[in-house]
Backbone as a chain_set.jsonl record, in Angstrom:
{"seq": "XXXXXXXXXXXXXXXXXXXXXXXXXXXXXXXXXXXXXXXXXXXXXXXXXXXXXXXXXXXXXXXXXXXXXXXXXXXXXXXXXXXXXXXXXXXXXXXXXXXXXXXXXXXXXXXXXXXXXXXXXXXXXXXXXX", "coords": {"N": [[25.063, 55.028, -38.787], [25.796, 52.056, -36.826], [27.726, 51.284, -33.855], [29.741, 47.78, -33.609], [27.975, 45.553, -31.376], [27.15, 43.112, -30.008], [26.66, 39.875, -30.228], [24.946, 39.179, -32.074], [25.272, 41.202, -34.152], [27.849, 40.245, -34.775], [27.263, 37.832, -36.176], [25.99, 39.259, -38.234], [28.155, 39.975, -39.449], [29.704, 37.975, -39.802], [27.995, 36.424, -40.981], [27.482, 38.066, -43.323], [30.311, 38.194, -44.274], [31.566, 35.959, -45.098], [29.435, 35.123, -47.21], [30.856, 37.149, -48.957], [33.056, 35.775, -49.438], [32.743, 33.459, -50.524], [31.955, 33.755, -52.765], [34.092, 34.853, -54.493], [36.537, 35.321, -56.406], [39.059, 34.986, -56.025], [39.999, 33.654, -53.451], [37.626, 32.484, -52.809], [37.522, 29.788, -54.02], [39.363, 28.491, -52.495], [38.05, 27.939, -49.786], [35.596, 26.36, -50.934], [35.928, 24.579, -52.501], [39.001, 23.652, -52.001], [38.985, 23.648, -48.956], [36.553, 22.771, -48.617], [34.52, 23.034, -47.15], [32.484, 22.753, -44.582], [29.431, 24.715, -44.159], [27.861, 25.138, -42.209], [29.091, 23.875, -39.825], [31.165, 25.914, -39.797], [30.75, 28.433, -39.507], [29.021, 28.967, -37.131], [31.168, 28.63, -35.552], [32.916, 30.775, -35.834], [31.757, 32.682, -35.388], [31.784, 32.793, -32.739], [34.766, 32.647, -32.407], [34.926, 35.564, -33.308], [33.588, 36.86, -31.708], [35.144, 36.121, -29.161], [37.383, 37.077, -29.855], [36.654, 40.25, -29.88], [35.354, 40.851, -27.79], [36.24, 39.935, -25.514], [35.501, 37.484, -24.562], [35.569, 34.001, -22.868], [35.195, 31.898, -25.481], [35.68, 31.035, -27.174], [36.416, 27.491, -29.195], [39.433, 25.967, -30.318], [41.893, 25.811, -32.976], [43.096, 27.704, -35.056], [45.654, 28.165, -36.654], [46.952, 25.987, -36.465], [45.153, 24.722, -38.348], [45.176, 26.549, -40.479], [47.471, 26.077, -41.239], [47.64, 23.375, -42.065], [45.373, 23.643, -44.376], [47.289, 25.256, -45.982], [49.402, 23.721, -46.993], [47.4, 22.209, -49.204], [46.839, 24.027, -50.755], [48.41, 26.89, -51.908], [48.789, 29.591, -49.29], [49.277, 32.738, -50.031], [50.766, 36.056, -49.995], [48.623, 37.478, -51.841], [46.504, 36.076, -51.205], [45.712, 36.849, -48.213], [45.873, 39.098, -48.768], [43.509, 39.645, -50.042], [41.698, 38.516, -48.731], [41.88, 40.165, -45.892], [40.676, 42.546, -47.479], [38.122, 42.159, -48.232], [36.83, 41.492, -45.616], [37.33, 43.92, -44.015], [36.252, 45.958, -45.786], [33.636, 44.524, -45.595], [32.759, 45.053, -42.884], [32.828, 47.886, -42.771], [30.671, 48.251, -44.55], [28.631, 47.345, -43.1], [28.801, 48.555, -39.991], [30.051, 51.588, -37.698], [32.188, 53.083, -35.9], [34.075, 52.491, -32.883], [34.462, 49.528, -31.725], [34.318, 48.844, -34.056], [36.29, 49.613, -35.394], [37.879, 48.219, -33.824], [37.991, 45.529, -34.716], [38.915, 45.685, -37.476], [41.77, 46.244, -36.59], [42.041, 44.132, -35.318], [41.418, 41.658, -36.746], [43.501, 42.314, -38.894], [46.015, 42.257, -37.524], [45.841, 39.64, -36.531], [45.678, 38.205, -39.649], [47.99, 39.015, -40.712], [49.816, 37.981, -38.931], [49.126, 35.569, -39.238], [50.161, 35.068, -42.222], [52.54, 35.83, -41.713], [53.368, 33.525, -40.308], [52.856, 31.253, -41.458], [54.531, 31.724, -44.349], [56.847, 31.511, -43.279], [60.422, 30.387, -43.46], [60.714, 28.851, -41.191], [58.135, 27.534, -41.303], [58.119, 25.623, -42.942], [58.84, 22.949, -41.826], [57.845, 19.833, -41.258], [54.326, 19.696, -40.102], [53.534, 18.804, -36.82]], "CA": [[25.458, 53.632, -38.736], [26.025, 51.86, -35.825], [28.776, 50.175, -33.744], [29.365, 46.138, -33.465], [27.521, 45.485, -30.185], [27.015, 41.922, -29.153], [27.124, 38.64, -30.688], [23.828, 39.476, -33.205], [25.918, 41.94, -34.821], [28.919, 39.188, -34.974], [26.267, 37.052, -36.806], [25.66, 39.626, -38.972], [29.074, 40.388, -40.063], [30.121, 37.114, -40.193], [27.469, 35.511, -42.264], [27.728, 38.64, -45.044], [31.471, 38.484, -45.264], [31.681, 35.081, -45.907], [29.282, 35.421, -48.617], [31.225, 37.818, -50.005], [34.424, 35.013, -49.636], [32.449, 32.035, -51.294], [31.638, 34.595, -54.443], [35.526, 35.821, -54.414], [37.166, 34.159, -57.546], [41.513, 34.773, -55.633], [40.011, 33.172, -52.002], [36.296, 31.469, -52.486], [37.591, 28.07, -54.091], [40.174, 27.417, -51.417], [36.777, 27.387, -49.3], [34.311, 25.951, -51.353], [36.793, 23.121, -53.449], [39.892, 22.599, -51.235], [38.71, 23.026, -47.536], [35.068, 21.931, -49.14], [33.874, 24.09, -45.835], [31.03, 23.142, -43.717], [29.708, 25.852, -43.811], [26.819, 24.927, -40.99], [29.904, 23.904, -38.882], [32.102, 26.792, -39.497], [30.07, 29.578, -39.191], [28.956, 28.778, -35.392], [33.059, 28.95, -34.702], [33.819, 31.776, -36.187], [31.068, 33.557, -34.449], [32.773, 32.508, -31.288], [35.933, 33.343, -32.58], [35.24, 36.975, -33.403], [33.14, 37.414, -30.153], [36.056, 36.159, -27.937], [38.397, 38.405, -30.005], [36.318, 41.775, -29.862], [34.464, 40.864, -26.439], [36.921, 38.934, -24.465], [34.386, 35.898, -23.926], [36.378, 32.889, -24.113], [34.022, 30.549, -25.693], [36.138, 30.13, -28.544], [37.33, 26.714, -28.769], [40.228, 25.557, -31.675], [43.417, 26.497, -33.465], [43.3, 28.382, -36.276], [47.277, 28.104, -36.925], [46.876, 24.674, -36.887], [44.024, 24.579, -39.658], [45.503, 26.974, -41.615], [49.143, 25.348, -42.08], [47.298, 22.016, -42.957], [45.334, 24.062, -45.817], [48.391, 25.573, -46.427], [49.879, 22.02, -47.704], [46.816, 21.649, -50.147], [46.586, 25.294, -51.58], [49.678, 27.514, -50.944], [48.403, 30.716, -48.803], [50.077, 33.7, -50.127], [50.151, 37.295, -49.811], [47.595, 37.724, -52.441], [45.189, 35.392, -50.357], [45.946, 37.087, -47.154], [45.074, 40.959, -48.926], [41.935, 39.669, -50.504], [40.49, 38.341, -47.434], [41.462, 41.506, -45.099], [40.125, 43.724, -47.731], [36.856, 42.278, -48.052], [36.741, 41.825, -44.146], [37.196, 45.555, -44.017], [34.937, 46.22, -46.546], [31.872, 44.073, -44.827], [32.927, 45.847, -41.857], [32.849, 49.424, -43.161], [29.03, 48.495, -44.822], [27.944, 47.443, -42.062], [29.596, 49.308, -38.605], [30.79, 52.507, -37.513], [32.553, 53.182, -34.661], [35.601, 51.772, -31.881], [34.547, 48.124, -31.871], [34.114, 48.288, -35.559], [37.859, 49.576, -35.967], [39.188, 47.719, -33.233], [37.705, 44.218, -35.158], [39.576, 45.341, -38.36], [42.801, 46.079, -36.345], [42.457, 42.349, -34.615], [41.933, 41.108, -38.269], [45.033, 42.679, -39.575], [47.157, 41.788, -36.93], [45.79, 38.022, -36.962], [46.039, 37.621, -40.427], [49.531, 39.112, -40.512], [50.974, 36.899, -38.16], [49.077, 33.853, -39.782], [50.827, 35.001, -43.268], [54.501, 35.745, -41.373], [54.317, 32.201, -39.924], [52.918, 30.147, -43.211], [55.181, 32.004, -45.149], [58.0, 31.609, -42.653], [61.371, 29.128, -43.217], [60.694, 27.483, -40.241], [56.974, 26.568, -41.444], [58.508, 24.243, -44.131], [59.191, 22.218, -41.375], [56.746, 19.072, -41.26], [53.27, 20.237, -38.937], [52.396, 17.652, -35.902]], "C": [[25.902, 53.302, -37.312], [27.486, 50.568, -35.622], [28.351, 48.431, -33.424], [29.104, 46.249, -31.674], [27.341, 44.474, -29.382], [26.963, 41.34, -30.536], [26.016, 38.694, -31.888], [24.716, 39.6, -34.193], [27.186, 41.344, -35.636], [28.523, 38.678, -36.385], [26.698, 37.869, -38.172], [26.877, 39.701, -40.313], [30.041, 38.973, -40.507], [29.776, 36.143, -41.561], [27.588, 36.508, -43.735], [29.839, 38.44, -45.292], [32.3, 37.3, -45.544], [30.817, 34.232, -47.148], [29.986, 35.203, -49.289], [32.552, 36.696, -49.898], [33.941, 34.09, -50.478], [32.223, 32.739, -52.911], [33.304, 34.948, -54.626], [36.142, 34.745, -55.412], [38.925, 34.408, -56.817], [40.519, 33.26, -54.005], [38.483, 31.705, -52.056], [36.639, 30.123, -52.905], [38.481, 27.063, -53.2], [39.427, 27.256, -50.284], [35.96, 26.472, -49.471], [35.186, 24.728, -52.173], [37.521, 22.473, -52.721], [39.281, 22.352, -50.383], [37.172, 22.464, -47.596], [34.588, 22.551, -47.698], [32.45, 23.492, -45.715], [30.261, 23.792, -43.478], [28.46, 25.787, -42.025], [27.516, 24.753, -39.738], [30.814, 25.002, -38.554], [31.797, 28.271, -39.198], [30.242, 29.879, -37.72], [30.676, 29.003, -34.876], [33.419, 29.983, -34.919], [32.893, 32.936, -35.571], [31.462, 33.563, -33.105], [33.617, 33.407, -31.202], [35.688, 34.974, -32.823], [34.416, 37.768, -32.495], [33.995, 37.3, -29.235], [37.493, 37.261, -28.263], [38.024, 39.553, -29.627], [36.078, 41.931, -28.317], [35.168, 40.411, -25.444], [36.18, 37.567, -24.074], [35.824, 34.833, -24.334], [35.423, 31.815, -24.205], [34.651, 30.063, -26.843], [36.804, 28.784, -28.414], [38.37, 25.98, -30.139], [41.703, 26.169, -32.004], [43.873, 26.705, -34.794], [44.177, 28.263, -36.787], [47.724, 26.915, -37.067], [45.879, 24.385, -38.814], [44.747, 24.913, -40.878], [46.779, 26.699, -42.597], [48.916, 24.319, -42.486], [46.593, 22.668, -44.333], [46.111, 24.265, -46.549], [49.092, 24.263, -47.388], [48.941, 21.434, -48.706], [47.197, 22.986, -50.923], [47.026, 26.309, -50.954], [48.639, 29.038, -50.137], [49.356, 31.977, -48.818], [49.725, 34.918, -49.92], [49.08, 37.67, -50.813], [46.45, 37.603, -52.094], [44.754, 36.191, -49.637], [45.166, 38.796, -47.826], [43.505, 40.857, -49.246], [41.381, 39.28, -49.354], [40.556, 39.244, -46.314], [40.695, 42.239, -45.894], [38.614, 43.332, -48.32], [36.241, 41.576, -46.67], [36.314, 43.518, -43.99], [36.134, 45.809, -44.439], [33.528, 45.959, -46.009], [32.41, 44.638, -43.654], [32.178, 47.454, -41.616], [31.258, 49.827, -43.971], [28.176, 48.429, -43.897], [27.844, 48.144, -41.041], [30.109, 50.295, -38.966], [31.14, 52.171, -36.369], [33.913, 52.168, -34.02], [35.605, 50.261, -32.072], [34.679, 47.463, -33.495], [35.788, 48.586, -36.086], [38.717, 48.978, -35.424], [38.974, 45.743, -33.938], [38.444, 44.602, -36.441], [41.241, 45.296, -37.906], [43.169, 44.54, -35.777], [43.007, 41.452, -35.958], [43.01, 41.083, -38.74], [45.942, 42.626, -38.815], [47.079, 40.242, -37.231], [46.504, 37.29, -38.381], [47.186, 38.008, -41.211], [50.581, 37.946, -40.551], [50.356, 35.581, -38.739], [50.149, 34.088, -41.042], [52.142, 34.741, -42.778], [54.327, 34.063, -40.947], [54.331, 31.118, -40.779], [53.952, 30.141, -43.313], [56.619, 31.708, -44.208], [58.674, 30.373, -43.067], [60.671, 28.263, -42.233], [59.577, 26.695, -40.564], [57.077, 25.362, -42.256], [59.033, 23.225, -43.138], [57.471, 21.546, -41.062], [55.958, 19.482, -39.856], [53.418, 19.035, -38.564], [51.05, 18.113, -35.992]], "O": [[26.36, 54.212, -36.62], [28.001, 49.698, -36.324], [27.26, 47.935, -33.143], [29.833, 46.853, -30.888], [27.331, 44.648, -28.164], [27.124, 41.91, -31.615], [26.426, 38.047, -32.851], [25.053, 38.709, -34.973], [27.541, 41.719, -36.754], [29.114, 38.916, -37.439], [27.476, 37.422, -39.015], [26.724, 39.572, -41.528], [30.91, 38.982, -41.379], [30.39, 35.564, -42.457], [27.729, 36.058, -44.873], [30.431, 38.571, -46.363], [33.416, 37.364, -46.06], [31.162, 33.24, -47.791], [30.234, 34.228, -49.998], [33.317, 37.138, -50.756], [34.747, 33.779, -51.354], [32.358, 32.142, -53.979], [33.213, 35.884, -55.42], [36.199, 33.536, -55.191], [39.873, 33.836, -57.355], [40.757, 32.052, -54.0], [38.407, 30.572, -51.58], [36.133, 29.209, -52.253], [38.529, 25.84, -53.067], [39.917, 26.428, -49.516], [35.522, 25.767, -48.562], [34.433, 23.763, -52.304], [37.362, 21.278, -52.475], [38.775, 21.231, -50.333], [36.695, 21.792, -46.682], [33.936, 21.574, -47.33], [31.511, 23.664, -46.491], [30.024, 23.724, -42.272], [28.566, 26.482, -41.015], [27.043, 25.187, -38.687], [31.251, 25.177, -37.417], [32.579, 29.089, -38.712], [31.065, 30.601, -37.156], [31.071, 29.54, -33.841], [34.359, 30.387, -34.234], [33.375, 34.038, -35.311], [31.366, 34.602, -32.451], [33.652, 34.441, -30.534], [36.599, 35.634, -32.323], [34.434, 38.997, -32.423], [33.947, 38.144, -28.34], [38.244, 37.893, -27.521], [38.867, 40.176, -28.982], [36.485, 42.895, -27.669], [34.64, 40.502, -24.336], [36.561, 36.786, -23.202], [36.619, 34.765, -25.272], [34.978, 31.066, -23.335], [34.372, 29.022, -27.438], [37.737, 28.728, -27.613], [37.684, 25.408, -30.986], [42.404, 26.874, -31.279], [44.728, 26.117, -35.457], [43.854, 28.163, -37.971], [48.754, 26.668, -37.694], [46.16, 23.977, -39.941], [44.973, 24.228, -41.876], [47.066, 26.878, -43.781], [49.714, 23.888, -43.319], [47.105, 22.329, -45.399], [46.088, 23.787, -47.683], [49.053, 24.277, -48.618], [49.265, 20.356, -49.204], [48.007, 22.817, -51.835], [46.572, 26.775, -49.909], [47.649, 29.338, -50.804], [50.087, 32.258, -47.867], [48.544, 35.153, -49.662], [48.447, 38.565, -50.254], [45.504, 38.359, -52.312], [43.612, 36.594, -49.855], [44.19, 39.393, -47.372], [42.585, 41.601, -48.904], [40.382, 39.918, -49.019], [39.538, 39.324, -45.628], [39.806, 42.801, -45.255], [37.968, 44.231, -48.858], [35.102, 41.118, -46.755], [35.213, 44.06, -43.887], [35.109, 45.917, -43.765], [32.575, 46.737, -45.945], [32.454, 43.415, -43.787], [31.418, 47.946, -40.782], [30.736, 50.937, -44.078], [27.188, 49.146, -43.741], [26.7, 48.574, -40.897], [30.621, 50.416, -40.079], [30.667, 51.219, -35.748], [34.534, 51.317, -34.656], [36.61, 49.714, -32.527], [34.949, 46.356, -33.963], [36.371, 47.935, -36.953], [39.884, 48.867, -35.8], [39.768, 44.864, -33.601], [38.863, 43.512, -36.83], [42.017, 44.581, -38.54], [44.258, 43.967, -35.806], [44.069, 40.899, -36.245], [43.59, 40.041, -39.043], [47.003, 42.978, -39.329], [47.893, 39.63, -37.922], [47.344, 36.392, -38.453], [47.42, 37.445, -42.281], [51.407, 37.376, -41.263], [51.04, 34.558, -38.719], [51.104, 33.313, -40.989], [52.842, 33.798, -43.148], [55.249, 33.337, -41.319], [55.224, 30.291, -40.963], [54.686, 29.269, -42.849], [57.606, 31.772, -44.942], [58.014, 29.336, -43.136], [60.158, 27.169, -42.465], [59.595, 25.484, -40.347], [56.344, 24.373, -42.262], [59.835, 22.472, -43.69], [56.422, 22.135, -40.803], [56.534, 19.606, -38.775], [53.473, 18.114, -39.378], [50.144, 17.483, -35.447]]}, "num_chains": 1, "name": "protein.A"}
């Protein structure tokens, strides 16, 4: 098996493991019902996004922490959310990739979606988003 190598590979891992999120009965309807997802628009970003994380490019352009505390306010984001979508991250990771870039994209993951849960979930987030 091989490691993640360029932005193809991104592709690859992006478009199967949000599949596997739109099939996911804890995570796929706060996709496919609340945020009713683009998916033609959100794809292209998130291929960005996990090329400027692994690769350093910065081509990403947005604010995830923004997005996700306005979902947050339709359909709470709890730790339940937060495990099911690292562990089938991982998972399409671990079918697809071996190797350094392939473990250092689940360690980005699991720090990211950490610190998105600690700051949802945080007191201070109950304070009204600008």
């Amino acid at each position: 098996m091989k490691d993640i190598e360029n932005r193809t590979d991104i592709i690859l891992l992006v478009d199967r493991f949000y599949s596997k999120v739109q099939d996911n009965q804890t995570i796929g309807p706060i996709f496919t019902q609340v945020a009713q997802v683009d998916w033609s628009h959100h794809l292209p970003k998130m291929y960005d996004f996990w090329e400027s994380i692994l690769f350093g490019k910065a081509i990403y352009k947005g604010n995830p922490m923004l997005t996700h505390f306005s979902l947050n306010q339709q359909a709470p984001l709890k730790e339940e959310e937060f495990k099911t979508w690292k562990m089938i991250f991982f998972n399409t990771v671990d079918e697809l990739f071996a190797g350094a870039n392939a473990e250092t994209i689940k360690q980005k993951a699991q720090s990211i979606a950490d610190l998105m849960h600690f700051k949802i979930n945080s007191p201070q987030s109950k304070i009204n988003i600008i």
